């Protein structure tokens, strides 16, 4: 890890006054408008095979503010508007680098409501945060302290679909340092019956957060469906109720994954996982709900950035490696392995728990790839010539 401190975002909930809420809502709308205007201008230039950069869109913003129809852009802080243009520039950079799809326009109803303020647009002193264009500080619930002596380099204010307000402060955190090196390594097999199965034999149960609130969610969705589209206030209340249930599910899931990934990173020097194509797996309509609730992609993302923070290694093996069908004792690959088979006996006489065996194989292949300095080659065909596609789920939703 580099000697410089890691930058972390510390997120807190806050309760704005009516004036602050109105100012922030106005800012969100202006940020979305500027982003969409700049995207439209760049798209039009793209059709002419011309490229427009950030400096050109910044000059456009200055011109837009002088027009009668967009004069209201002057009523909010200019910093979040400039940051919106920078975010658009990043989106195009990722597109041209083939790391992302072409940027999309922001929807008033569906897009995330947020605005980013840099140091010139906020004041943070003695635990009090005041944003530009506001007379007083935000009423923030400081659920945990910022790092001692921390000075936020940027502040992002957002409102979720449930109507909750959050502020995220980006600070350097000196407490994030590499952990002492160990010789421990673990292989991880993800699933639905159990969220994780470790090569140590431990199985982590799947909390199934969405299923716990499914009845409440269905009832709230039915109430929303009965509201007439022209019934603004009542329909908005019903929509917030549905969003609140989704937010509760998301918060519980994220909290569980944070605790789980932190524990794995602290206990192991090397963590081996599978490079699963979750985006393709959720196309299975009968399993999409359960796979999404398991949040395998979010689990991997947390694992990787925490490993980088604390000096650990995460190795992803090829998704086509037949970890479930390979005997970890003798190396024989079974011809078939139906999903309902959870325990099987190899010809060598070894009886395997399907998931523990897979985790052991994942660990062995990952460590071999690490020593050789190369990745695992795709194994798309079994000895019989059939596709060796890895199946991680059962045909029924648990």
JSON list of N, CA, C and O in Angstrom, two decimals, residues 32-82:
[
{"chain": "A", "resi": 32, "resn": "UNK", "atom": "N", "xyz": [-29.20, 18.26, -12.42]},
{"chain": "A", "resi": 32, "resn": "UNK", "atom": "CA", "xyz": [-29.72, 17.36, -13.45]},
{"chain": "A", "resi": 32, "resn": "UNK", "atom": "C", "xyz": [-29.88, 18.08, -14.78]},
{"chain": "A", "resi": 32, "resn": "UNK", "atom": "O", "xyz": [-29.55, 17.54, -15.84]},
{"chain": "A", "resi": 33, "resn": "UNK", "atom": "N", "xyz": [-30.36, 19.32, -14.75]},
{"chain": "A", "resi": 33, "resn": "UNK", "atom": "CA", "xyz": [-30.57, 20.09, -15.98]},
{"chain": "A", "resi": 33, "resn": "UNK", "atom": "C", "xyz": [-29.25, 20.34, -16.69]},
{"chain": "A", "resi": 33, "resn": "UNK", "atom": "O", "xyz": [-29.13, 20.15, -17.92]},
{"chain": "A", "resi": 34, "resn": "UNK", "atom": "N", "xyz": [-28.24, 20.76, -15.96]},
{"chain": "A", "resi": 34, "resn": "UNK", "atom": "CA", "xyz": [-26.94, 21.05, -16.55]},
{"chain": "A", "resi": 34, "resn": "UNK", "atom": "C", "xyz": [-26.31, 19.78, -17.13]},
{"chain": "A", "resi": 34, "resn": "UNK", "atom": "O", "xyz": [-25.75, 19.80, -18.23]},
{"chain": "A", "resi": 35, "resn": "UNK", "atom": "N", "xyz": [-26.42, 18.70, -16.40]},
{"chain": "A", "resi": 35, "resn": "UNK", "atom": "CA", "xyz": [-25.87, 17.43, -16.88]},
{"chain": "A", "resi": 35, "resn": "UNK", "atom": "C", "xyz": [-26.53, 17.03, -18.20]},
{"chain": "A", "resi": 35, "resn": "UNK", "atom": "O", "xyz": [-25.85, 16.65, -19.16]},
{"chain": "A", "resi": 36, "resn": "UNK", "atom": "N", "xyz": [-27.85, 17.13, -18.25]},
{"chain": "A", "resi": 36, "resn": "UNK", "atom": "CA", "xyz": [-28.58, 16.73, -19.46]},
{"chain": "A", "resi": 36, "resn": "UNK", "atom": "C", "xyz": [-28.29, 17.67, -20.63]},
{"chain": "A", "resi": 36, "resn": "UNK", "atom": "O", "xyz": [-28.16, 17.22, -21.78]},
{"chain": "A", "resi": 37, "resn": "UNK", "atom": "N", "xyz": [-28.18, 18.96, -20.35]},
{"chain": "A", "resi": 37, "resn": "UNK", "atom": "CA", "xyz": [-27.86, 19.91, -21.42]},
{"chain": "A", "resi": 37, "resn": "UNK", "atom": "C", "xyz": [-26.47, 19.63, -22.00]},
{"chain": "A", "resi": 37, "resn": "UNK", "atom": "O", "xyz": [-26.28, 19.64, -23.22]},
{"chain": "A", "resi": 38, "resn": "UNK", "atom": "N", "xyz": [-25.52, 19.39, -21.11]},
{"chain": "A", "resi": 38, "resn": "UNK", "atom": "CA", "xyz": [-24.15, 19.11, -21.57]},
{"chain": "A", "resi": 38, "resn": "UNK", "atom": "C", "xyz": [-24.09, 17.79, -22.33]},
{"chain": "A", "resi": 38, "resn": "UNK", "atom": "O", "xyz": [-23.39, 17.68, -23.34]},
{"chain": "A", "resi": 39, "resn": "UNK", "atom": "N", "xyz": [-24.83, 16.79, -21.84]},
{"chain": "A", "resi": 39, "resn": "UNK", "atom": "CA", "xyz": [-24.85, 15.49, -22.53]},
{"chain": "A", "resi": 39, "resn": "UNK", "atom": "C", "xyz": [-25.47, 15.63, -23.91]},
{"chain": "A", "resi": 39, "resn": "UNK", "atom": "O", "xyz": [-24.98, 15.04, -24.89]},
{"chain": "A", "resi": 40, "resn": "UNK", "atom": "N", "xyz": [-26.53, 16.43, -24.02]},
{"chain": "A", "resi": 40, "resn": "UNK", "atom": "CA", "xyz": [-27.16, 16.65, -25.32]},
{"chain": "A", "resi": 40, "resn": "UNK", "atom": "C", "xyz": [-26.20, 17.35, -26.28]},
{"chain": "A", "resi": 40, "resn": "UNK", "atom": "O", "xyz": [-26.10, 16.99, -27.46]},
{"chain": "A", "resi": 41, "resn": "UNK", "atom": "N", "xyz": [-25.47, 18.35, -25.77]},
{"chain": "A", "resi": 41, "resn": "UNK", "atom": "CA", "xyz": [-24.51, 19.07, -26.62]},
{"chain": "A", "resi": 41, "resn": "UNK", "atom": "C", "xyz": [-23.38, 18.14, -27.07]},
{"chain": "A", "resi": 41, "resn": "UNK", "atom": "O", "xyz": [-22.96, 18.17, -28.24]},
{"chain": "A", "resi": 42, "resn": "UNK", "atom": "N", "xyz": [-22.90, 17.30, -26.17]},
{"chain": "A", "resi": 42, "resn": "UNK", "atom": "CA", "xyz": [-21.81, 16.39, -26.53]},
{"chain": "A", "resi": 42, "resn": "UNK", "atom": "C", "xyz": [-22.30, 15.29, -27.47]},
{"chain": "A", "resi": 42, "resn": "UNK", "atom": "O", "xyz": [-21.55, 14.84, -28.34]},
{"chain": "A", "resi": 43, "resn": "UNK", "atom": "N", "xyz": [-23.55, 14.87, -27.28]},
{"chain": "A", "resi": 43, "resn": "UNK", "atom": "CA", "xyz": [-24.11, 13.85, -28.17]},
{"chain": "A", "resi": 43, "resn": "UNK", "atom": "C", "xyz": [-24.28, 14.39, -29.59]},
{"chain": "A", "resi": 43, "resn": "UNK", "atom": "O", "xyz": [-23.98, 13.71, -30.58]},
{"chain": "A", "resi": 44, "resn": "UNK", "atom": "N", "xyz": [-24.75, 15.63, -29.67]},
{"chain": "A", "resi": 44, "resn": "UNK", "atom": "CA", "xyz": [-24.90, 16.26, -30.98]},
{"chain": "A", "resi": 44, "resn": "UNK", "atom": "C", "xyz": [-23.55, 16.40, -31.67]},
{"chain": "A", "resi": 44, "resn": "UNK", "atom": "O", "xyz": [-23.41, 16.14, -32.87]},
{"chain": "A", "resi": 45, "resn": "UNK", "atom": "N", "xyz": [-22.54, 16.78, -30.90]},
{"chain": "A", "resi": 45, "resn": "UNK", "atom": "CA", "xyz": [-21.19, 16.89, -31.47]},
{"chain": "A", "resi": 45, "resn": "UNK", "atom": "C", "xyz": [-20.66, 15.51, -31.86]},
{"chain": "A", "resi": 45, "resn": "UNK", "atom": "O", "xyz": [-19.97, 15.35, -32.87]},
{"chain": "A", "resi": 46, "resn": "UNK", "atom": "N", "xyz": [-21.03, 14.49, -31.09]},
{"chain": "A", "resi": 46, "resn": "UNK", "atom": "CA", "xyz": [-20.58, 13.12, -31.38]},
{"chain": "A", "resi": 46, "resn": "UNK", "atom": "C", "xyz": [-21.12, 12.65, -32.72]},
{"chain": "A", "resi": 46, "resn": "UNK", "atom": "O", "xyz": [-20.45, 11.94, -33.46]},
{"chain": "A", "resi": 47, "resn": "UNK", "atom": "N", "xyz": [-22.38, 13.04, -33.04]},
{"chain": "A", "resi": 47, "resn": "UNK", "atom": "CA", "xyz": [-22.96, 12.66, -34.34]},
{"chain": "A", "resi": 47, "resn": "UNK", "atom": "C", "xyz": [-22.21, 13.30, -35.49]},
{"chain": "A", "resi": 47, "resn": "UNK", "atom": "O", "xyz": [-22.22, 12.80, -36.62]},
{"chain": "A", "resi": 48, "resn": "UNK", "atom": "N", "xyz": [-21.56, 14.44, -35.21]},
{"chain": "A", "resi": 48, "resn": "UNK", "atom": "CA", "xyz": [-20.74, 15.10, -36.23]},
{"chain": "A", "resi": 48, "resn": "UNK", "atom": "C", "xyz": [-19.29, 14.64, -36.17]},
{"chain": "A", "resi": 48, "resn": "UNK", "atom": "O", "xyz": [-18.41, 15.23, -36.79]},
{"chain": "A", "resi": 49, "resn": "UNK", "atom": "N", "xyz": [-19.06, 13.60, -35.34]},
{"chain": "A", "resi": 49, "resn": "UNK", "atom": "CA", "xyz": [-17.71, 13.04, -35.13]},
{"chain": "A", "resi": 49, "resn": "UNK", "atom": "C", "xyz": [-16.76, 14.09, -34.56]},
{"chain": "A", "resi": 49, "resn": "UNK", "atom": "O", "xyz": [-15.59, 14.16, -34.93]},
{"chain": "A", "resi": 50, "resn": "UNK", "atom": "N", "xyz": [-17.30, 14.89, -33.65]},
{"chain": "A", "resi": 50, "resn": "UNK", "atom": "CA", "xyz": [-16.50, 15.88, -32.94]},
{"chain": "A", "resi": 50, "resn": "UNK", "atom": "C", "xyz": [-16.55, 15.55, -31.44]},
{"chain": "A", "resi": 50, "resn": "UNK", "atom": "O", "xyz": [-17.53, 14.97, -30.95]},
{"chain": "A", "resi": 51, "resn": "UNK", "atom": "N", "xyz": [-15.52, 15.92, -30.75]},
{"chain": "A", "resi": 51, "resn": "UNK", "atom": "CA", "xyz": [-15.48, 15.70, -29.30]},
{"chain": "A", "resi": 51, "resn": "UNK", "atom": "C", "xyz": [-15.53, 17.04, -28.57]},
{"chain": "A", "resi": 51, "resn": "UNK", "atom": "O", "xyz": [-14.84, 17.98, -28.94]},
{"chain": "A", "resi": 52, "resn": "UNK", "atom": "N", "xyz": [-16.35, 17.08, -27.54]},
{"chain": "A", "resi": 52, "resn": "UNK", "atom": "CA", "xyz": [-16.45, 18.26, -26.68]},
{"chain": "A", "resi": 52, "resn": "UNK", "atom": "C", "xyz": [-15.92, 17.88, -25.31]},
{"chain": "A", "resi": 52, "resn": "UNK", "atom": "O", "xyz": [-16.33, 16.87, -24.74]},
{"chain": "A", "resi": 53, "resn": "UNK", "atom": "N", "xyz": [-14.99, 18.67, -24.76]},
{"chain": "A", "resi": 53, "resn": "UNK", "atom": "CA", "xyz": [-14.41, 18.33, -23.47]},
{"chain": "A", "resi": 53, "resn": "UNK", "atom": "C", "xyz": [-15.03, 19.14, -22.34]},
{"chain": "A", "resi": 53, "resn": "UNK", "atom": "O", "xyz": [-15.94, 19.94, -22.56]},
{"chain": "A", "resi": 54, "resn": "UNK", "atom": "N", "xyz": [-14.51, 18.96, -21.14]},
{"chain": "A", "resi": 54, "resn": "UNK", "atom": "CA", "xyz": [-15.06, 19.64, -19.97]},
{"chain": "A", "resi": 54, "resn": "UNK", "atom": "C", "xyz": [-14.96, 21.16, -20.10]},
{"chain": "A", "resi": 54, "resn": "UNK", "atom": "O", "xyz": [-15.91, 21.89, -19.76]},
{"chain": "A", "resi": 55, "resn": "UNK", "atom": "N", "xyz": [-13.82, 21.67, -20.57]},
{"chain": "A", "resi": 55, "resn": "UNK", "atom": "CA", "xyz": [-13.66, 23.12, -20.67]},
{"chain": "A", "resi": 55, "resn": "UNK", "atom": "C", "xyz": [-14.70, 23.74, -21.59]},
{"chain": "A", "resi": 55, "resn": "UNK", "atom": "O", "xyz": [-15.22, 24.84, -21.31]},
{"chain": "A", "resi": 56, "resn": "UNK", "atom": "N", "xyz": [-15.04, 23.05, -22.65]},
{"chain": "A", "resi": 56, "resn": "UNK", "atom": "CA", "xyz": [-16.05, 23.58, -23.57]},
{"chain": "A", "resi": 56, "resn": "UNK", "atom": "C", "xyz": [-17.44, 23.58, -22.95]},
{"chain": "A", "resi": 56, "resn": "UNK", "atom": "O", "xyz": [-18.20, 24.53, -23.11]},
{"chain": "A", "resi": 57, "resn": "UNK", "atom": "N", "xyz": [-17.77, 22.51, -22.20]},
{"chain": "A", "resi": 57, "resn": "UNK", "atom": "CA", "xyz": [-19.08, 22.49, -21.54]},
{"chain": "A", "resi": 57, "resn": "UNK", "atom": "C", "xyz": [-19.14, 23.52, -20.42]},
{"chain": "A", "resi": 57, "resn": "UNK", "atom": "O", "xyz": [-20.20, 24.07, -20.14]},
{"chain": "A", "resi": 58, "resn": "UNK", "atom": "N", "xyz": [-18.00, 23.79, -19.78]},
{"chain": "A", "resi": 58, "resn": "UNK", "atom": "CA", "xyz": [-17.97, 24.82, -18.74]},
{"chain": "A", "resi": 58, "resn": "UNK", "atom": "C", "xyz": [-18.27, 26.20, -19.34]},
{"chain": "A", "resi": 58, "resn": "UNK", "atom": "O", "xyz": [-18.99, 27.02, -18.76]},
{"chain": "A", "resi": 59, "resn": "UNK", "atom": "N", "xyz": [-17.72, 26.45, -20.54]},
{"chain": "A", "resi": 59, "resn": "UNK", "atom": "CA", "xyz": [-18.02, 27.70, -21.24]},
{"chain": "A", "resi": 59, "resn": "UNK", "atom": "C", "xyz": [-19.49, 27.75, -21.64]},
{"chain": "A", "resi": 59, "resn": "UNK", "atom": "O", "xyz": [-20.14, 28.82, -21.58]},
{"chain": "A", "resi": 60, "resn": "UNK", "atom": "N", "xyz": [-20.05, 26.59, -22.02]},
{"chain": "A", "resi": 60, "resn": "UNK", "atom": "CA", "xyz": [-21.47, 26.54, -22.36]},
{"chain": "A", "resi": 60, "resn": "UNK", "atom": "C", "xyz": [-22.32, 26.90, -21.14]},
{"chain": "A", "resi": 60, "resn": "UNK", "atom": "O", "xyz": [-23.34, 27.59, -21.26]},
{"chain": "A", "resi": 61, "resn": "UNK", "atom": "N", "xyz": [-21.92, 26.41, -19.97]},
{"chain": "A", "resi": 61, "resn": "UNK", "atom": "CA", "xyz": [-22.66, 26.70, -18.74]},
{"chain": "A", "resi": 61, "resn": "UNK", "atom": "C", "xyz": [-22.72, 28.20, -18.48]},
{"chain": "A", "resi": 61, "resn": "UNK", "atom": "O", "xyz": [-23.77, 28.74, -18.11]},
{"chain": "A", "resi": 62, "resn": "UNK", "atom": "N", "xyz": [-21.61, 28.86, -18.67]},
{"chain": "A", "resi": 62, "resn": "UNK", "atom": "CA", "xyz": [-21.58, 30.32, -18.50]},
{"chain": "A", "resi": 62, "resn": "UNK", "atom": "C", "xyz": [-22.57, 31.00, -19.44]},
{"chain": "A", "resi": 62, "resn": "UNK", "atom": "O", "xyz": [-23.29, 31.93, -19.05]},
{"chain": "A", "resi": 63, "resn": "UNK", "atom": "N", "xyz": [-22.63, 30.52, -20.68]},
{"chain": "A", "resi": 63, "resn": "UNK", "atom": "CA", "xyz": [-23.55, 31.10, -21.65]},
{"chain": "A", "resi": 63, "resn": "UNK", "atom": "C", "xyz": [-24.99, 30.78, -21.30]},
{"chain": "A", "resi": 63, "resn": "UNK", "atom": "O", "xyz": [-25.89, 31.62, -21.45]},
{"chain": "A", "resi": 64, "resn": "UNK", "atom": "N", "xyz": [-25.26, 29.57, -20.82]},
{"chain": "A", "resi": 64, "resn": "UNK", "atom": "CA", "xyz": [-26.63, 29.19, -20.47]},
{"chain": "A", "resi": 64, "resn": "UNK", "atom": "C", "xyz": [-27.18, 30.08, -19.35]},
{"chain": "A", "resi": 64, "resn": "UNK", "atom": "O", "xyz": [-28.35, 30.45, -19.35]},
{"chain": "A", "resi": 65, "resn": "UNK", "atom": "N", "xyz": [-26.31, 30.41, -18.40]},
{"chain": "A", "resi": 65, "resn": "UNK", "atom": "CA", "xyz": [-26.76, 31.23, -17.28]},
{"chain": "A", "resi": 65, "resn": "UNK", "atom": "C", "xyz": [-27.20, 32.63, -17.72]},
{"chain": "A", "resi": 65, "resn": "UNK", "atom": "O", "xyz": [-27.97, 33.30, -17.02]},
{"chain": "A", "resi": 66, "resn": "UNK", "atom": "N", "xyz": [-26.71, 33.06, -18.86]},
{"chain": "A", "resi": 66, "resn": "UNK", "atom": "CA", "xyz": [-27.03, 34.41, -19.35]},
{"chain": "A", "resi": 66, "resn": "UNK", "atom": "C", "xyz": [-28.32, 34.44, -20.17]},
{"chain": "A", "resi": 66, "resn": "UNK", "atom": "O", "xyz": [-28.78, 35.52, -20.55]},
{"chain": "A", "resi": 67, "resn": "UNK", "atom": "N", "xyz": [-28.87, 33.26, -20.47]},
{"chain": "A", "resi": 67, "resn": "UNK", "atom": "CA", "xyz": [-30.11, 33.23, -21.24]},
{"chain": "A", "resi": 67, "resn": "UNK", "atom": "C", "xyz": [-31.31, 33.40, -20.31]},
{"chain": "A", "resi": 67, "resn": "UNK", "atom": "O", "xyz": [-31.25, 33.07, -19.12]},
{"chain": "A", "resi": 68, "resn": "UNK", "atom": "N", "xyz": [-32.41, 33.87, -20.87]},
{"chain": "A", "resi": 68, "resn": "UNK", "atom": "CA", "xyz": [-33.60, 34.12, -20.06]},
{"chain": "A", "resi": 68, "resn": "UNK", "atom": "C", "xyz": [-34.20, 32.82, -19.54]},
{"chain": "A", "resi": 68, "resn": "UNK", "atom": "O", "xyz": [-34.63, 32.74, -18.39]},
{"chain": "A", "resi": 69, "resn": "UNK", "atom": "N", "xyz": [-34.22, 31.79, -20.37]},
{"chain": "A", "resi": 69, "resn": "UNK", "atom": "CA", "xyz": [-34.84, 30.53, -19.97]},
{"chain": "A", "resi": 69, "resn": "UNK", "atom": "C", "xyz": [-34.06, 29.76, -18.92]},
{"chain": "A", "resi": 69, "resn": "UNK", "atom": "O", "xyz": [-34.65, 28.93, -18.20]},
{"chain": "A", "resi": 70, "resn": "UNK", "atom": "N", "xyz": [-32.76, 30.01, -18.80]},
{"chain": "A", "resi": 70, "resn": "UNK", "atom": "CA", "xyz": [-31.94, 29.27, -17.84]},
{"chain": "A", "resi": 70, "resn": "UNK", "atom": "C", "xyz": [-31.32, 30.18, -16.78]},
{"chain": "A", "resi": 70, "resn": "UNK", "atom": "O", "xyz": [-30.37, 29.77, -16.09]},
{"chain": "A", "resi": 71, "resn": "UNK", "atom": "N", "xyz": [-31.86, 31.35, -16.62]},
{"chain": "A", "resi": 71, "resn": "UNK", "atom": "CA", "xyz": [-31.31, 32.29, -15.64]},
{"chain": "A", "resi": 71, "resn": "UNK", "atom": "C", "xyz": [-31.42, 31.75, -14.22]},
{"chain": "A", "resi": 71, "resn": "UNK", "atom": "O", "xyz": [-30.65, 32.13, -13.33]},
{"chain": "A", "resi": 72, "resn": "UNK", "atom": "N", "xyz": [-32.36, 30.83, -13.98]},
{"chain": "A", "resi": 72, "resn": "UNK", "atom": "CA", "xyz": [-32.53, 30.28, -12.63]},
{"chain": "A", "resi": 72, "resn": "UNK", "atom": "C", "xyz": [-31.32, 29.48, -12.17]},
{"chain": "A", "resi": 72, "resn": "UNK", "atom": "O", "xyz": [-31.17, 29.20, -10.97]},
{"chain": "A", "resi": 73, "resn": "UNK", "atom": "N", "xyz": [-30.42, 29.11, -13.09]},
{"chain": "A", "resi": 73, "resn": "UNK", "atom": "CA", "xyz": [-29.21, 28.39, -12.70]},
{"chain": "A", "resi": 73, "resn": "UNK", "atom": "C", "xyz": [-28.31, 29.27, -11.81]},
{"chain": "A", "resi": 73, "resn": "UNK", "atom": "O", "xyz": [-27.47, 28.74, -11.06]},
{"chain": "A", "resi": 74, "resn": "UNK", "atom": "N", "xyz": [-28.49, 30.58, -11.88]},
{"chain": "A", "resi": 74, "resn": "UNK", "atom": "CA", "xyz": [-27.69, 31.48, -11.05]},
{"chain": "A", "resi": 74, "resn": "UNK", "atom": "C", "xyz": [-28.15, 31.48, -9.60]},
{"chain": "A", "resi": 74, "resn": "UNK", "atom": "O", "xyz": [-27.45, 32.00, -8.73]},
{"chain": "A", "resi": 75, "resn": "UNK", "atom": "N", "xyz": [-29.32, 30.89, -9.31]},
{"chain": "A", "resi": 75, "resn": "UNK", "atom": "CA", "xyz": [-29.86, 30.93, -7.96]},
{"chain": "A", "resi": 75, "resn": "UNK", "atom": "C", "xyz": [-29.21, 29.92, -7.02]},
{"chain": "A", "resi": 75, "resn": "UNK", "atom": "O", "xyz": [-29.36, 30.01, -5.81]},
{"chain": "A", "resi": 76, "resn": "UNK", "atom": "N", "xyz": [-28.52, 28.94, -7.58]},
{"chain": "A", "resi": 76, "resn": "UNK", "atom": "CA", "xyz": [-27.87, 27.92, -6.75]},
{"chain": "A", "resi": 76, "resn": "UNK", "atom": "C", "xyz": [-26.36, 28.07, -6.86]},
{"chain": "A", "resi": 76, "resn": "UNK", "atom": "O", "xyz": [-25.85, 28.79, -7.72]},
{"chain": "A", "resi": 77, "resn": "UNK", "atom": "N", "xyz": [-25.65, 27.38, -5.98]},
{"chain": "A", "resi": 77, "resn": "UNK", "atom": "CA", "xyz": [-24.19, 27.42, -6.01]},
{"chain": "A", "resi": 77, "resn": "UNK", "atom": "C", "xyz": [-23.67, 26.88, -7.33]},
{"chain": "A", "resi": 77, "resn": "UNK", "atom": "O", "xyz": [-24.18, 25.87, -7.86]},
{"chain": "A", "resi": 78, "resn": "UNK", "atom": "N", "xyz": [-22.66, 27.52, -7.87]},
{"chain": "A", "resi": 78, "resn": "UNK", "atom": "CA", "xyz": [-22.12, 27.09, -9.16]},
{"chain": "A", "resi": 78, "resn": "UNK", "atom": "C", "xyz": [-21.24, 25.83, -9.04]},
{"chain": "A", "resi": 78, "resn": "UNK", "atom": "O", "xyz": [-21.03, 25.13, -10.03]},
{"chain": "A", "resi": 79, "resn": "UNK", "atom": "N", "xyz": [-20.77, 25.54, -7.84]},
{"chain": "A", "resi": 79, "resn": "UNK", "atom": "CA", "xyz": [-19.85, 24.41, -7.66]},
{"chain": "A", "resi": 79, "resn": "UNK", "atom": "C", "xyz": [-20.50, 23.07, -8.00]},
{"chain": "A", "resi": 79, "resn": "UNK", "atom": "O", "xyz": [-19.93, 22.27, -8.74]},
{"chain": "A", "resi": 80, "resn": "UNK", "atom": "N", "xyz": [-21.71, 22.76, -7.47]},
{"chain": "A", "resi": 80, "resn": "UNK", "atom": "CA", "xyz": [-22.32, 21.48, -7.86]},
{"chain": "A", "resi": 80, "resn": "UNK", "atom": "C", "xyz": [-22.58, 21.38, -9.36]},
{"chain": "A", "resi": 80, "resn": "UNK", "atom": "O", "xyz": [-22.51, 20.27, -9.93]},
{"chain": "A", "resi": 81, "resn": "UNK", "atom": "N", "xyz": [-22.83, 22.50, -10.02]},
{"chain": "A", "resi": 81, "resn": "UNK", "atom": "CA", "xyz": [-23.05, 22.48, -11.47]},
{"chain": "A", "resi": 81, "resn": "UNK", "atom": "C", "xyz": [-21.76, 22.14, -12.20]},
{"chain": "A", "resi": 81, "resn": "UNK", "atom": "O", "xyz": [-21.76, 21.35, -13.16]},
{"chain": "A", "resi": 82, "resn": "UNK", "atom": "N", "xyz": [-20.66, 22.73, -11.75]},
{"chain": "A", "resi": 82, "resn": "UNK", "atom": "CA", "xyz": [-19.36, 22.41, -12.35]},
{"chain": "A", "resi": 82, "resn": "UNK", "atom": "C", "xyz": [-18.99, 20.95, -12.08]},
{"chain": "A", "resi": 82, "resn": "UNK", "atom": "O", "xyz": [-18.43, 20.27, -12.95]}
]
